[in-house]
Amino acid sequence: MNEHRPGSSFETGAVSHAGRVRSHNEDNLVVRPEYGLWAVADGMGGHQNGAMASATVAASLSAVGQAASAAELLDRLERSVVEANAELRRKIREHDGATMGATLAVLLAHGRHFACVWCGDSRVYLVRSGQITQVTRDHTEAQDMIERGLLTVEEARTWPRRHVITRAIGVHDRPELDIDHGELEGDDVFVLCSDGLTDHVRDEEILRATVTTGAQAACDALLALTLERGATDNVTVIVVRYHHDGGSEKTRWVPNMRQRRSDAP
């Protein structure tokens, strides 16, 4: 990866859209391949508070900076999340206890190491050798019910409380994060997304969109499919493709510039 300098082997695509129904986009994202960091934050608490929450998290992560090792990168991320959580707790007190928080899904990469860190129901997928795996586990009431055998996966897709999350940045004084990690393999593809994508698009469709196209083309295709199906929520997608041959880094999308609903195709 050449320490994330130009010439590193990641191709990045990203898009964020308000969708067909909502007038405001409460999602934010971070695309910093030079740091080995990509992230999606989905705000909660109404359009003003939700957008503020996700923007607070994204701003903190954007300042992570260059790390000398995978361990240091993870430590920098943890500090930035703790700082964002503290800032949100302060804003909640200033707004008389208003609901405010954000889910978070992060991909970190340093050398041949990667780590996925998350809180809430934004997801990270890994596409490897023609197979797709959801790396993250949703922090939702629905997922808890599935694991207890009280709901099937199909039933959970329409369960009335399917969007009730059990963790979010800013909800508690100390943020709760999960992590998974591993070694990168040639042509690995990571997909980070808010639940606005997975409400409408199934895992096998994400797989088909990513296996044969470039990173930005995959993002555009997944957004188009979501919009075609109604896009009832904000939708944000980042696709990161790892090239083991040391190809040039490509990032065609400007981080955190978001499309309005009126711009929808």
XYZ file of N, CA and C in Angstrom, residues 4 12 28 35 50 68 73 82 93 102-103 129-130 134 156 158 160 162 175 204 224 231-232 239 245 253 258:
81
model
N 0.004 4.604 2.000
C -1.098 5.446 1.573
C -0.670 6.672 0.779
N -11.120 4.006 -5.204
C -12.259 4.392 -4.366
C -13.356 5.028 -5.200
N -23.352 11.278 6.179
C -22.076 11.887 5.810
C -21.077 10.772 5.590
N -4.887 8.264 4.262
C -4.768 7.806 5.642
C -5.083 6.321 5.788
N -29.844 15.056 13.042
C -29.183 13.926 12.414
C -28.028 14.354 11.544
N 1.805 5.577 11.510
C 3.020 4.838 11.179
C 2.809 3.330 11.186
N -2.991 3.569 13.660
C -4.174 4.010 12.929
C -5.442 3.676 13.711
N -14.082 8.828 20.216
C -14.342 9.285 21.588
C -14.556 10.799 21.604
N -26.722 18.174 25.527
C -27.011 18.952 26.742
C -27.419 20.373 26.390
N -25.409 9.085 15.700
C -25.056 8.632 14.354
C -24.529 7.213 14.402
N -24.933 6.412 13.447
C -24.290 5.121 13.254
C -22.946 5.355 12.571
N -13.091 -13.359 -3.963
C -13.175 -14.620 -4.721
C -14.602 -14.918 -5.165
N -15.318 -13.868 -5.595
C -16.658 -14.056 -6.120
C -17.737 -14.263 -5.083
N -20.998 -10.156 4.792
C -21.248 -8.996 5.639
C -20.304 -9.096 6.829
N -37.571 -10.157 9.202
C -36.966 -8.936 9.739
C -36.995 -7.793 8.728
N -39.368 -6.747 6.990
C -40.621 -5.989 7.057
C -41.114 -5.791 8.492
N -41.935 -4.157 11.901
C -42.145 -2.729 12.160
C -41.007 -2.036 12.911
N -37.767 -2.768 12.678
C -36.501 -3.190 12.068
C -35.441 -2.095 12.077
N -18.770 5.529 23.856
C -19.222 4.823 22.653
C -18.841 3.347 22.692
N -26.769 -10.192 -2.782
C -26.351 -10.736 -4.076
C -26.341 -9.670 -5.167
N -28.470 3.971 -8.415
C -29.544 3.952 -9.409
C -30.586 2.887 -9.070
N -36.135 4.499 -2.861
C -35.172 5.218 -2.008
C -35.869 5.960 -0.877
N -36.488 5.220 0.039
C -37.270 5.819 1.115
C -36.413 6.469 2.190
N -17.281 2.276 -2.229
C -16.681 1.037 -2.712
C -15.168 1.229 -2.776
N -1.422 -5.329 -7.425
C -0.302 -5.087 -8.334
C 0.311 -3.706 -8.165
N -14.421 10.814 -6.671
C -15.524 11.513 -6.019
C -14.982 12.404 -4.925
N -22.538 16.123 -1.209
C -23.704 15.253 -1.263
C -24.748 15.797 -2.223
